[in-house]
PDB file of C-alpha atoms in Angstrom:
ATOM      1  CA  ASP A 812     -69.576 102.944   9.744  1.00 56.00           C
ATOM      2  CA  LEU A 813     -66.519 104.491   8.203  1.00 59.00           C
ATOM      3  CA  ASN A 814     -64.253 106.520  10.470  1.00 62.00           C
ATOM      4  CA  LEU A 815     -62.177 108.710   8.172  1.00 67.00           C
ATOM      5  CA  LEU A 816     -59.625 109.404  10.855  1.00 78.00           C
ATOM      6  CA  GLN A 817     -58.891 105.697  11.277  1.00 84.00           C
ATOM      7  CA  PRO A 818     -59.498 103.997   7.934  1.00 86.00           C
ATOM      8  CA  GLU A 819     -57.549 100.837   8.825  1.00 88.00           C
ATOM      9  CA  GLN A 820     -59.694 100.361  11.916  1.00 88.00           C
ATOM     10  CA  ALA A 821     -62.824 100.951   9.848  1.00 88.00           C
ATOM     11  CA  LEU A 822     -61.617  98.371   7.313  1.00 92.00           C
ATOM     12  CA  ALA A 823     -61.056  95.838  10.099  1.00 93.00           C
ATOM     13  CA  PHE A 824     -64.619  96.411  11.317  1.00 92.00           C
ATOM     14  CA  TYR A 825     -65.999  96.027   7.770  1.00 94.00           C
ATOM     15  CA  ARG A 826     -64.106  92.769   7.319  1.00 96.00           C
ATOM     16  CA  GLU A 827     -65.406  91.442  10.646  1.00 97.00           C
ATOM     17  CA  ALA A 828     -68.965  92.521   9.810  1.00 96.00           C
ATOM     18  CA  LEU A 829     -68.612  90.796   6.433  1.00 97.00           C
ATOM     19  CA  ARG A 830     -67.573  87.548   8.135  1.00 98.00           C
ATOM     20  CA  ILE A 831     -70.631  87.774  10.389  1.00 97.00           C
ATOM     21  CA  VAL A 832     -73.141  88.392   7.593  1.00 97.00           C
ATOM     22  CA  GLU A 833     -71.537  85.741   5.384  1.00 97.00           C
ATOM     23  CA  ARG A 834     -72.104  83.176   8.143  1.00 97.00           C
ATOM     24  CA  GLU A 835     -75.726  84.325   8.423  1.00 96.00           C
ATOM     25  CA  HIS A 836     -76.207  84.112   4.665  1.00 97.00           C
ATOM     26  CA  ALA A 837     -74.605  80.641   4.562  1.00 97.00           C
ATOM     27  CA  ARG A 838     -77.281  79.412   6.977  1.00 97.00           C
ATOM     28  CA  ASP A 839     -80.063  80.479   4.608  1.00 96.00           C
ATOM     29  CA  GLN A 840     -79.117  81.251   1.014  1.00 93.00           C
ATOM     30  CA  ASN A 841     -82.695  82.400   0.335  1.00 94.00           C
ATOM     31  CA  ASP A 842     -82.692  85.091   3.028  1.00 95.00           C
ATOM     32  CA  ALA A 843     -82.848  88.297   0.971  1.00 94.00           C
ATOM     33  CA  ARG A 844     -81.904  90.497   3.925  1.00 95.00           C
ATOM     34  CA  ALA A 845     -78.769  88.486   4.682  1.00 96.00           C
ATOM     35  CA  ARG A 846     -77.874  88.370   0.983  1.00 97.00           C
ATOM     36  CA  ARG A 847     -78.219  92.161   0.708  1.00 97.00           C
ATOM     37  CA  ASP A 848     -76.132  92.625   3.868  1.00 97.00           C
ATOM     38  CA  VAL A 849     -73.334  90.570   2.278  1.00 98.00           C
ATOM     39  CA  ASP A 850     -73.668  92.528  -0.972  1.00 98.00           C
ATOM     40  CA  ARG A 851     -73.471  95.852   0.866  1.00 97.00           C
ATOM     41  CA  LEU A 852     -70.483  94.891   3.016  1.00 97.00           C
ATOM     42  CA  LEU A 853     -68.598  93.457   0.060  1.00 98.00           C
ATOM     43  CA  ARG A 854     -68.987  96.833  -1.654  1.00 97.00           C
ATOM     44  CA  LYS A 855     -68.082  98.825   1.475  1.00 95.00           C
ATOM     45  CA  THR A 856     -64.954  96.742   1.986  1.00 96.00           C
ATOM     46  CA  ALA A 857     -64.034  97.080  -1.680  1.00 97.00           C
ATOM     47  CA  LEU A 858     -64.453 100.844  -1.511  1.00 95.00           C
ATOM     48  CA  MET A 859     -61.969 101.000   1.356  1.00 93.00           C
ATOM     49  CA  ILE A 860     -59.262  99.162  -0.605  1.00 96.00           C
ATOM     50  CA  VAL A 861     -59.903 100.008  -4.272  1.00 97.00           C
ATOM     51  CA  ASP A 862     -57.135 102.627  -4.427  1.00 95.00           C
ATOM     52  CA  ARG A 863     -54.446 100.438  -2.841  1.00 96.00           C
ATOM     53  CA  GLN A 864     -55.594  96.944  -3.828  1.00 97.00           C
ATOM     54  CA  PRO A 865     -57.760  97.293  -6.928  1.00 98.00           C
ATOM     55  CA  ALA A 866     -57.632  93.625  -7.927  1.00 97.00           C
ATOM     56  CA  GLU A 867     -58.837  92.464  -4.500  1.00 98.00           C
ATOM     57  CA  ALA A 868     -61.521  95.150  -4.501  1.00 98.00           C
ATOM     58  CA  MET A 869     -62.715  94.036  -7.926  1.00 98.00           C
ATOM     59  CA  ALA A 870     -62.965  90.420  -6.750  1.00 98.00           C
ATOM     60  CA  LEU A 871     -65.154  91.549  -3.856  1.00 98.00           C
ATOM     61  CA  VAL A 872     -67.296  93.619  -6.217  1.00 98.00           C
ATOM     62  CA  GLN A 873     -67.758  90.670  -8.585  1.00 98.00           C
ATOM     63  CA  ARG A 874     -69.226  88.699  -5.692  1.00 98.00           C
ATOM     64  CA  ALA A 875     -71.429  91.664  -4.764  1.00 98.00           C
ATOM     65  CA  LEU A 876     -72.691  91.994  -8.337  1.00 98.00           C
ATOM     66  CA  GLN A 877     -73.683  88.320  -8.361  1.00 97.00           C
ATOM     67  CA  LEU A 878     -75.798  88.926  -5.265  1.00 97.00           C
ATOM     68  CA  SER A 879     -77.240  92.142  -6.695  1.00 97.00           C
ATOM     69  CA  GLY A 880     -78.182  90.187  -9.805  1.00 97.00           C
ATOM     70  CA  ILE A 881     -80.218  87.749  -7.720  1.00 97.00           C
ATOM     71  CA  HIS A 882     -82.109  90.639  -6.166  1.00 96.00           C
ATOM     72  CA  LEU A 883     -82.742  92.286  -9.523  1.00 95.00           C
ATOM     73  CA  ARG A 884     -84.082  89.066 -11.019  1.00 96.00           C
ATOM     74  CA  THR A 885     -86.589  88.725  -8.187  1.00 94.00           C
ATOM     75  CA  SER A 886     -87.516  92.421  -8.035  1.00 94.00           C
ATOM     76  CA  PRO A 887     -86.294  94.260 -11.175  1.00 94.00           C
ATOM     77  CA  ASN A 888     -87.969  97.580 -10.340  1.00 92.00           C
ATOM     78  CA  ASN A 889     -86.753  97.894  -6.763  1.00 93.00           C
ATOM     79  CA  THR A 890     -84.806 101.158  -6.682  1.00 92.00           C
ATOM     80  CA  GLU A 891     -82.520 100.031  -3.868  1.00 93.00           C
ATOM     81  CA  TYR A 892     -81.549  96.880  -5.765  1.00 95.00           C
ATOM     82  CA  ILE A 893     -80.930  98.906  -8.938  1.00 95.00           C
ATOM     83  CA  ARG A 894     -78.807 101.342  -6.941  1.00 94.00           C
ATOM     84  CA  ASP A 895     -76.830  98.478  -5.357  1.00 96.00           C
ATOM     85  CA  SER A 896     -76.085  97.096  -8.809  1.00 97.00           C
ATOM     86  CA  ALA A 897     -75.093 100.520 -10.166  1.00 96.00           C
ATOM     87  CA  ASP A 898     -72.776 101.065  -7.197  1.00 96.00           C
ATOM     88  CA  GLY A 899     -71.101  97.732  -7.864  1.00 98.00           C
ATOM     89  CA  LEU A 900     -70.584  98.520 -11.548  1.00 98.00           C
ATOM     90  CA  LEU A 901     -69.100 101.924 -10.740  1.00 97.00           C
ATOM     91  CA  LEU A 902     -66.828 100.532  -8.045  1.00 97.00           C
ATOM     92  CA  TYR A 903     -65.601  97.857 -10.442  1.00 98.00           C
ATOM     93  CA  ALA A 904     -64.858 100.640 -12.940  1.00 97.00           C
ATOM     94  CA  TYR A 905     -62.782 102.488 -10.326  1.00 96.00           C
ATOM     95  CA  GLY A 906     -60.728  99.336  -9.847  1.00 98.00           C
ATOM     96  CA  LEU A 907     -60.179  99.137 -13.595  1.00 97.00           C
ATOM     97  CA  GLN A 908     -59.146 102.799 -13.638  1.00 96.00           C
ATOM     98  CA  ASN A 909     -56.601 102.140 -10.904  1.00 96.00           C
ATOM     99  CA  LEU A 910     -55.172  99.338 -13.044  1.00 97.00           C
ATOM    100  CA  ASN A 911     -54.971 101.735 -16.024  1.00 96.00           C
ATOM    101  CA  ARG A 912     -57.559  99.681 -17.917  1.00 97.00           C
ATOM    102  CA  HIS A 913     -59.436 102.794 -18.964  1.00 95.00           C
ATOM    103  CA  ARG A 914     -61.352 101.429 -21.961  1.00 95.00           C
ATOM    104  CA  GLU A 915     -62.844  98.663 -19.830  1.00 97.00           C
ATOM    105  CA  ALA A 916     -63.532 101.147 -17.036  1.00 97.00           C
ATOM    106  CA  ILE A 917     -65.560 103.304 -19.417  1.00 96.00           C
ATOM    107  CA  GLN A 918     -67.729 100.306 -20.302  1.00 97.00           C
ATOM    108  CA  TYR A 919     -68.550  99.681 -16.633  1.00 97.00           C
ATOM    109  CA  LEU A 920     -69.101 103.370 -15.973  1.00 97.00           C
ATOM    110  CA  GLU A 921     -71.556 103.482 -18.872  1.00 96.00           C
ATOM    111  CA  LYS A 922     -73.440 100.424 -17.567  1.00 97.00           C
ATOM    112  CA  GLY A 923     -73.666 102.064 -14.152  1.00 96.00           C
ATOM    113  CA  LEU A 924     -74.754 105.307 -15.770  1.00 96.00           C
ATOM    114  CA  GLU A 925     -77.605 103.523 -17.573  1.00 96.00           C
ATOM    115  CA  LYS A 926     -78.918 102.244 -14.250  1.00 95.00           C
ATOM    116  CA  GLN A 927     -78.524 105.653 -12.629  1.00 94.00           C
ATOM    117  CA  LEU A 928     -80.395 107.368 -15.452  1.00 94.00           C
ATOM    118  CA  ALA A 929     -83.262 104.908 -15.010  1.00 91.00           C
ATOM    119  CA  LEU A 930     -83.323 105.726 -11.297  1.00 90.00           C
ATOM    120  CA  GLN A 931     -83.271 109.430 -11.990  1.00 89.00           C
ATOM    121  CA  ARG A 932     -86.184 109.092 -14.433  1.00 88.00           C
ATOM    122  CA  SER A 933     -88.162 107.222 -11.780  1.00 86.00           C
ATOM    123  CA  SER A 934     -87.517 109.951  -9.171  1.00 84.00           C
ATOM    124  CA  PRO A 935     -86.276 113.109 -10.926  1.00 82.00           C
ATOM    125  CA  GLU A 936     -86.453 115.154  -7.728  1.00 84.00           C
ATOM    126  CA  ALA A 937     -84.309 112.777  -5.678  1.00 84.00           C
ATOM    127  CA  LYS A 938     -81.137 114.652  -4.706  1.00 87.00           C
ATOM    128  CA  ARG A 939     -79.334 111.410  -3.942  1.00 85.00           C
ATOM    129  CA  PHE A 940     -79.781 110.157  -7.506  1.00 85.00           C
ATOM    130  CA  GLN A 941     -78.763 113.544  -8.924  1.00 87.00           C
ATOM    131  CA  ARG A 942     -75.575 113.616  -6.828  1.00 89.00           C
ATOM    132  CA  GLU A 943     -74.617 110.059  -7.777  1.00 89.00           C
ATOM    133  CA  LEU A 944     -75.301 110.776 -11.444  1.00 90.00           C
ATOM    134  CA  GLN A 945     -73.050 113.837 -11.306  1.00 91.00           C
ATOM    135  CA  GLU A 946     -70.243 111.756  -9.752  1.00 91.00           C
ATOM    136  CA  THR A 947     -70.543 109.211 -12.551  1.00 93.00           C
ATOM    137  CA  TYR A 948     -70.359 111.858 -15.264  1.00 92.00           C
ATOM    138  CA  GLU A 949     -67.238 113.249 -13.579  1.00 92.00           C
ATOM    139  CA  ALA A 950     -65.658 109.772 -13.465  1.00 90.00           C
ATOM    140  CA  ILE A 951     -66.392 109.237 -17.170  1.00 91.00           C
ATOM    141  CA  GLY A 952     -64.869 112.644 -17.900  1.00 89.00           C
ATOM    142  CA  ASP A 953     -61.752 111.730 -15.955  1.00 84.00           C
TER     143      ASP A 953
END
């Protein structure tokens, strides 16, 4: 996982892990675990580069959101799949912010917020959902 003292090394490991899980997913497009692994690593890689390379990060996130969409269609109430989708929307918004496309960013932040509010309603005591919701409100405020 991420090593904050060596972010370039962490990014190299994420990119290598992504190549591995993409090969696994290519072998069986219906393997939900492999598909989610690709989704997760696309988002992790995008998070590492969104500040320096927002356009590349957004392209990765678009791919992740397509995979998240497949999961949500098959299991629309799965909290982890909803959270994955919300994370992708928020990360895409951060890319838009970095490109000074603030109006579009707000739209993605609001879509992510909708998903987060649904998660919070399903588990109001969950600290994780509360923390993520707070971060989204702060991003919208910014």
